[in-house]
PDB file of C-alpha atoms and ligand atoms in Angstrom:
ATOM      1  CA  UNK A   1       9.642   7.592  15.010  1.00  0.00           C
ATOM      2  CA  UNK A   2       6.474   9.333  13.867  1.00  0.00           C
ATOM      3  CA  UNK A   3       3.072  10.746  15.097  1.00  0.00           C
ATOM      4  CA  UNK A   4      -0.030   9.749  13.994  1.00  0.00           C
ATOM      5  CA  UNK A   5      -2.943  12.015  14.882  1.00  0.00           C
ATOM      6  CA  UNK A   6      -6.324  10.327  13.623  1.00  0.00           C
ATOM      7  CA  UNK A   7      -9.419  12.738  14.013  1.00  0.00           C
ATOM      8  CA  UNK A   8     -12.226  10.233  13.998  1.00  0.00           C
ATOM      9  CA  UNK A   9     -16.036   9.761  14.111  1.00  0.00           C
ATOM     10  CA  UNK A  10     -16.586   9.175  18.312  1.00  0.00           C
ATOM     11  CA  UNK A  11     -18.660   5.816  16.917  1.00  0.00           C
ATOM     12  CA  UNK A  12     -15.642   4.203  15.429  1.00  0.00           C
ATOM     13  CA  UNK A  13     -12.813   4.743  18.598  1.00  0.00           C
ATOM     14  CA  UNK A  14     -13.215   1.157  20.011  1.00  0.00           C
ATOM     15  CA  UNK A  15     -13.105  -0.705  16.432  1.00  0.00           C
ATOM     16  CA  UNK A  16      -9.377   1.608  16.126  1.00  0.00           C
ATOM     17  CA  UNK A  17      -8.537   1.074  19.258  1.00  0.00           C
ATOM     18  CA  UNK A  18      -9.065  -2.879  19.240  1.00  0.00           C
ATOM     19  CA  UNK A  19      -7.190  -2.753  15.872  1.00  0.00           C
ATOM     20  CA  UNK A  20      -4.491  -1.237  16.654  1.00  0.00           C
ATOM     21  CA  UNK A  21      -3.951  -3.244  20.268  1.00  0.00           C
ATOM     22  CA  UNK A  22      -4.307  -6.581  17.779  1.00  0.00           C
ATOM     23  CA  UNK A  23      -1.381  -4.968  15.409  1.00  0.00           C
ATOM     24  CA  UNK A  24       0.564  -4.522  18.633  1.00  0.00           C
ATOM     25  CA  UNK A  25       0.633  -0.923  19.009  1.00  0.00           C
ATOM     26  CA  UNK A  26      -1.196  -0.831  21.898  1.00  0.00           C
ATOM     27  CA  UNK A  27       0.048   2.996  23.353  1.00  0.00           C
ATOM     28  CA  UNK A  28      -2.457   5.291  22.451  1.00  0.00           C
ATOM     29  CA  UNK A  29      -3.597   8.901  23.722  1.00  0.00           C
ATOM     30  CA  UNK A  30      -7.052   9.562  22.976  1.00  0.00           C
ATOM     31  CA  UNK A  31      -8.624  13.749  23.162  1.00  0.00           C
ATOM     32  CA  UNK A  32     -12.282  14.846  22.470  1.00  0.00           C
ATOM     33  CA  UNK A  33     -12.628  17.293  20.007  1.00  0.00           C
ATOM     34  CA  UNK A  34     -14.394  19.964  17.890  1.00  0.00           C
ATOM     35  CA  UNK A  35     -13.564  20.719  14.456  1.00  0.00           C
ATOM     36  CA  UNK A  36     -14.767  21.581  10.919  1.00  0.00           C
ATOM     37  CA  UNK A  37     -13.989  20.121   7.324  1.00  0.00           C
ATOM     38  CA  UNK A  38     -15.002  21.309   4.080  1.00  0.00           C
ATOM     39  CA  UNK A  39     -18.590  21.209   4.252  1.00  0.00           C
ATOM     40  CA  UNK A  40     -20.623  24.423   4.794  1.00  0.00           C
ATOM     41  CA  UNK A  41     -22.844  23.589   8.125  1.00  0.00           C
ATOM     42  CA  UNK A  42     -25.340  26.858   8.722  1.00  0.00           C
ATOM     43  CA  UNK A  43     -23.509  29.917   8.679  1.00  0.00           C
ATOM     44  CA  UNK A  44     -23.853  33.109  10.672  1.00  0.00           C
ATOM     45  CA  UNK A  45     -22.773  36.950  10.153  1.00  0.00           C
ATOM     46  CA  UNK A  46     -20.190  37.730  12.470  1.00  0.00           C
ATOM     47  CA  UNK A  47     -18.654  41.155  11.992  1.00  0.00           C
ATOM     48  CA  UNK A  48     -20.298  41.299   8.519  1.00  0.00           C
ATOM     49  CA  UNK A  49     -19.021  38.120   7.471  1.00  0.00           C
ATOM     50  CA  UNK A  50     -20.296  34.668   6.855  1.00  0.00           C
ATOM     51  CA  UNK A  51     -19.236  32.260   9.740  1.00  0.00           C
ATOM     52  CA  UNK A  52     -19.942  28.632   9.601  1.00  0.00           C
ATOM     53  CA  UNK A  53     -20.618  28.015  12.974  1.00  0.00           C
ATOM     54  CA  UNK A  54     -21.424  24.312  13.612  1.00  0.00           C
ATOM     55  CA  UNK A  55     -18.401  22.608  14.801  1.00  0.00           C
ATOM     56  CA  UNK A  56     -18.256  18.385  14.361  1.00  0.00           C
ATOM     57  CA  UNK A  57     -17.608  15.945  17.867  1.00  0.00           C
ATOM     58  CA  UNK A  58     -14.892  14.126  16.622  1.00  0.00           C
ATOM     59  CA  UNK A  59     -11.945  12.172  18.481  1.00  0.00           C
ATOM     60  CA  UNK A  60      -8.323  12.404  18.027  1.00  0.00           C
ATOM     61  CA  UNK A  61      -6.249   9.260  18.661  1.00  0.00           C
ATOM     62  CA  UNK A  62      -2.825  10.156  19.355  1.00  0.00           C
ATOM     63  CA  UNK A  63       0.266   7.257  18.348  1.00  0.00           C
ATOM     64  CA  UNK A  64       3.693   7.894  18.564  1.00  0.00           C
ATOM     65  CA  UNK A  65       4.993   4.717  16.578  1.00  0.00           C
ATOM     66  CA  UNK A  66       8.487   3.195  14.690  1.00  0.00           C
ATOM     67  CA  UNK A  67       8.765   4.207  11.463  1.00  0.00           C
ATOM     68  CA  UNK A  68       8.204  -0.226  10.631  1.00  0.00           C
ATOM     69  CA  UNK A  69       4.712   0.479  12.566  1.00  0.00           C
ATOM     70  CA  UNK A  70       3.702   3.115  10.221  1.00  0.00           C
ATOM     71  CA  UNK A  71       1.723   1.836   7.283  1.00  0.00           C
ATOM     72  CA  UNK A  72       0.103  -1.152   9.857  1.00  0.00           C
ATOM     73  CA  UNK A  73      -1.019   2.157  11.914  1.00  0.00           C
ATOM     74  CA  UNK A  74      -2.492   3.606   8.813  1.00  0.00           C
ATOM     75  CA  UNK A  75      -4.075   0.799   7.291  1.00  0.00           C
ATOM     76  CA  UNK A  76      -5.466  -0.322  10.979  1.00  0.00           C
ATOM     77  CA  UNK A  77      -7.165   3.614  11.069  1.00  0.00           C
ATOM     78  CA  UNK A  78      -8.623   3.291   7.784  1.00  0.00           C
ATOM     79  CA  UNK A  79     -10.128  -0.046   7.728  1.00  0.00           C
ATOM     80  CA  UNK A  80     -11.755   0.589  11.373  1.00  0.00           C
ATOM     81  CA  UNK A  81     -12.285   4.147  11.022  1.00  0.00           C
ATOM     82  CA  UNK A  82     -14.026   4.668   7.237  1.00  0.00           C
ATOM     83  CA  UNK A  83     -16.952   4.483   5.634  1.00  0.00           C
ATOM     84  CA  UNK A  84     -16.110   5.906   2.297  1.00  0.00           C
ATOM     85  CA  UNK A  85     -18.136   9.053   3.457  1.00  0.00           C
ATOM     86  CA  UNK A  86     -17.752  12.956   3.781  1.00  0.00           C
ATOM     87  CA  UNK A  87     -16.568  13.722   7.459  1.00  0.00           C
ATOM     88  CA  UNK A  88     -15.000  10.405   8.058  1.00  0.00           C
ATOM     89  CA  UNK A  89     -12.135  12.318   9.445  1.00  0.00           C
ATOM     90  CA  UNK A  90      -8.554  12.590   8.586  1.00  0.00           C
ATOM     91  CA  UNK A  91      -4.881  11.454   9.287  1.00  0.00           C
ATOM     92  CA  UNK A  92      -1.974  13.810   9.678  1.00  0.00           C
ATOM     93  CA  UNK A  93       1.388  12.057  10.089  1.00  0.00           C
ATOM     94  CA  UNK A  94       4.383  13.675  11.791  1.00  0.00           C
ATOM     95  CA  UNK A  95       8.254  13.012  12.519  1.00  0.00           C
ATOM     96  CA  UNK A  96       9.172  12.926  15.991  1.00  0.00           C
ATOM     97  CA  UNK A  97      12.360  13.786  17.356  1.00  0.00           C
ATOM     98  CA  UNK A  98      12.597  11.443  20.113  1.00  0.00           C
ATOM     99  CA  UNK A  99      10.565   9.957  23.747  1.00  0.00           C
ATOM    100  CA  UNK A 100      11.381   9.034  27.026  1.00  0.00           C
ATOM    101  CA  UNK A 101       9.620   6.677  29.498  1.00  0.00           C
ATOM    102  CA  UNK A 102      10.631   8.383  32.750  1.00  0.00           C
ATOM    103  CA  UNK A 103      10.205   5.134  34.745  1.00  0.00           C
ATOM    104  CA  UNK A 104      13.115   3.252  33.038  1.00  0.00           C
ATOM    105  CA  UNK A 105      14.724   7.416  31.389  1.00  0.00           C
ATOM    106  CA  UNK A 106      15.166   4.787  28.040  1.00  0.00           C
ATOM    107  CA  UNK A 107      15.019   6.707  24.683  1.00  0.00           C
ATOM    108  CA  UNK A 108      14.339   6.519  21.596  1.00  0.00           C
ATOM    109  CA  UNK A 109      11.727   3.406  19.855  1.00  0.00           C
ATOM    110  CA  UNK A 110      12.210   1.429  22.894  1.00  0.00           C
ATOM    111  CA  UNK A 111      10.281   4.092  24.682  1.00  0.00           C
ATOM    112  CA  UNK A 112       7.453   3.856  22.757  1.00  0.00           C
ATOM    113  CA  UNK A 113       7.451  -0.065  22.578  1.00  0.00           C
TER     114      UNK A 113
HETATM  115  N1  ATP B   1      -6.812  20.519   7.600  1.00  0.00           N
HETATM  116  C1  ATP B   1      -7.286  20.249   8.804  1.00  0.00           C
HETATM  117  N2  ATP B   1      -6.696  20.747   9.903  1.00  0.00           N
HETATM  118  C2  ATP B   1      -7.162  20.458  11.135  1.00  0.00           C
HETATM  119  N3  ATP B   1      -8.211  19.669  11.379  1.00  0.00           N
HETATM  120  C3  ATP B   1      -8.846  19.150  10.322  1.00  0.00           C
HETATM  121  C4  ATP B   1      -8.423  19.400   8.988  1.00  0.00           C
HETATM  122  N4  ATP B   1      -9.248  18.747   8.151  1.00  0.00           N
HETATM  123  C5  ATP B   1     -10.140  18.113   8.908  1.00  0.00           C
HETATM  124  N5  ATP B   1      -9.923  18.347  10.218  1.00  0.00           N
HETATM  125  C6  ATP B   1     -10.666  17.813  11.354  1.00  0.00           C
HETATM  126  O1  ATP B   1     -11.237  16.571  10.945  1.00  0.00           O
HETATM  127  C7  ATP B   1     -12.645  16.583  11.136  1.00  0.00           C
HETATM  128  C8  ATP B   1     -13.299  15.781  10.040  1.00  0.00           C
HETATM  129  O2  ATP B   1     -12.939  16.371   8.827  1.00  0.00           O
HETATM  130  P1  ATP B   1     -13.613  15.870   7.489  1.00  0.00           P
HETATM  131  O3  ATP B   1     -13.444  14.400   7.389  1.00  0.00           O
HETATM  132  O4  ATP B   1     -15.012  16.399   7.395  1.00  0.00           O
HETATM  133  O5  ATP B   1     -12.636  16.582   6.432  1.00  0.00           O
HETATM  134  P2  ATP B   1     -12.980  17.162   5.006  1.00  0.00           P
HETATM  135  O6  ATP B   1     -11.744  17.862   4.535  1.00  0.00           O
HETATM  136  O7  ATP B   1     -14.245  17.951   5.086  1.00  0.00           O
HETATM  137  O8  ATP B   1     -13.158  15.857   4.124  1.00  0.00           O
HETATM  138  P3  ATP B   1     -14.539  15.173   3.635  1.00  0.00           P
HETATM  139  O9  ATP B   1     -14.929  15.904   2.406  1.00  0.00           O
HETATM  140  O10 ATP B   1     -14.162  13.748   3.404  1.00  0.00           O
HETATM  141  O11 ATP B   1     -15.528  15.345   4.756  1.00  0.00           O
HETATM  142  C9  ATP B   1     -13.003  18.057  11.155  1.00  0.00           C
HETATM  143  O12 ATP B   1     -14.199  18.247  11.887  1.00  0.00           O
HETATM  144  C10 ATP B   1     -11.804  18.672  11.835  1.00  0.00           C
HETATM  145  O13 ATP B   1     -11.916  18.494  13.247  1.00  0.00           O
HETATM  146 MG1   MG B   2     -16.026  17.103   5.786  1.00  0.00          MG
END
């Protein structure tokens, strides 16, 4: 099983999340959040050093998927999600160890199904 943790622009959650409930992986977490790339925004002096101090409104959809699901995830996420432009976001992928669904206590992919 693996994670995928997509930090997005806010505009482009429902195209993602349409895509990925039409490539059948229709479990998702979704989390507001704040965060910072590589680009300098204005910067401040904190403690005598230069701070960048403008943080980005981003989203981060949360999947926990099969390994099979993986690359449809992906490819899902970057045709919804892109526009070929700085701050589009970013994809970090991660094993998981295993998952429960505590109504039924089965493990494993067909707690994730
Ligand atoms: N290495 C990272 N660790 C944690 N969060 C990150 C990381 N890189 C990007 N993010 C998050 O993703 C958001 C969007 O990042 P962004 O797409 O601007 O990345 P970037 O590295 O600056 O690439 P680009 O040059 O394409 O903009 C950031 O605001 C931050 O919340
Ligand atoms: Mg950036």
């Amino acid at each position: 099983m693996k994670k995928v943790e997509a930090i997005i622009r806010p505009s482009k959650l429902k195209a993602v999340q349409r895509g990925l409930k039409e490539a059948e992986i229709p479990c998702i977490t979704v989390i507001p959040v704040k965060g910072s790339g590589l680009q300098k925004s204005y910067s401040e002096r904190y403690r005598g050093t230069e701070q960048s101090m403008i943080l980005q409104t981003r989203v981060m959809i949360i999947c926990v998927i099969s390994d099979d699901n993986l690359e449809k995830c992906v490819d899902v996420i970057l045709e919804n999600a892109s526009e070929n432009l700085v701050g589009d976001g970013k994809i970090f992928i991660y094993n998981v160890e295993d998952a429960i669904r505590l109504s039924s206590k089965v493990r494993g992919n067909e707690a994730i199904l």
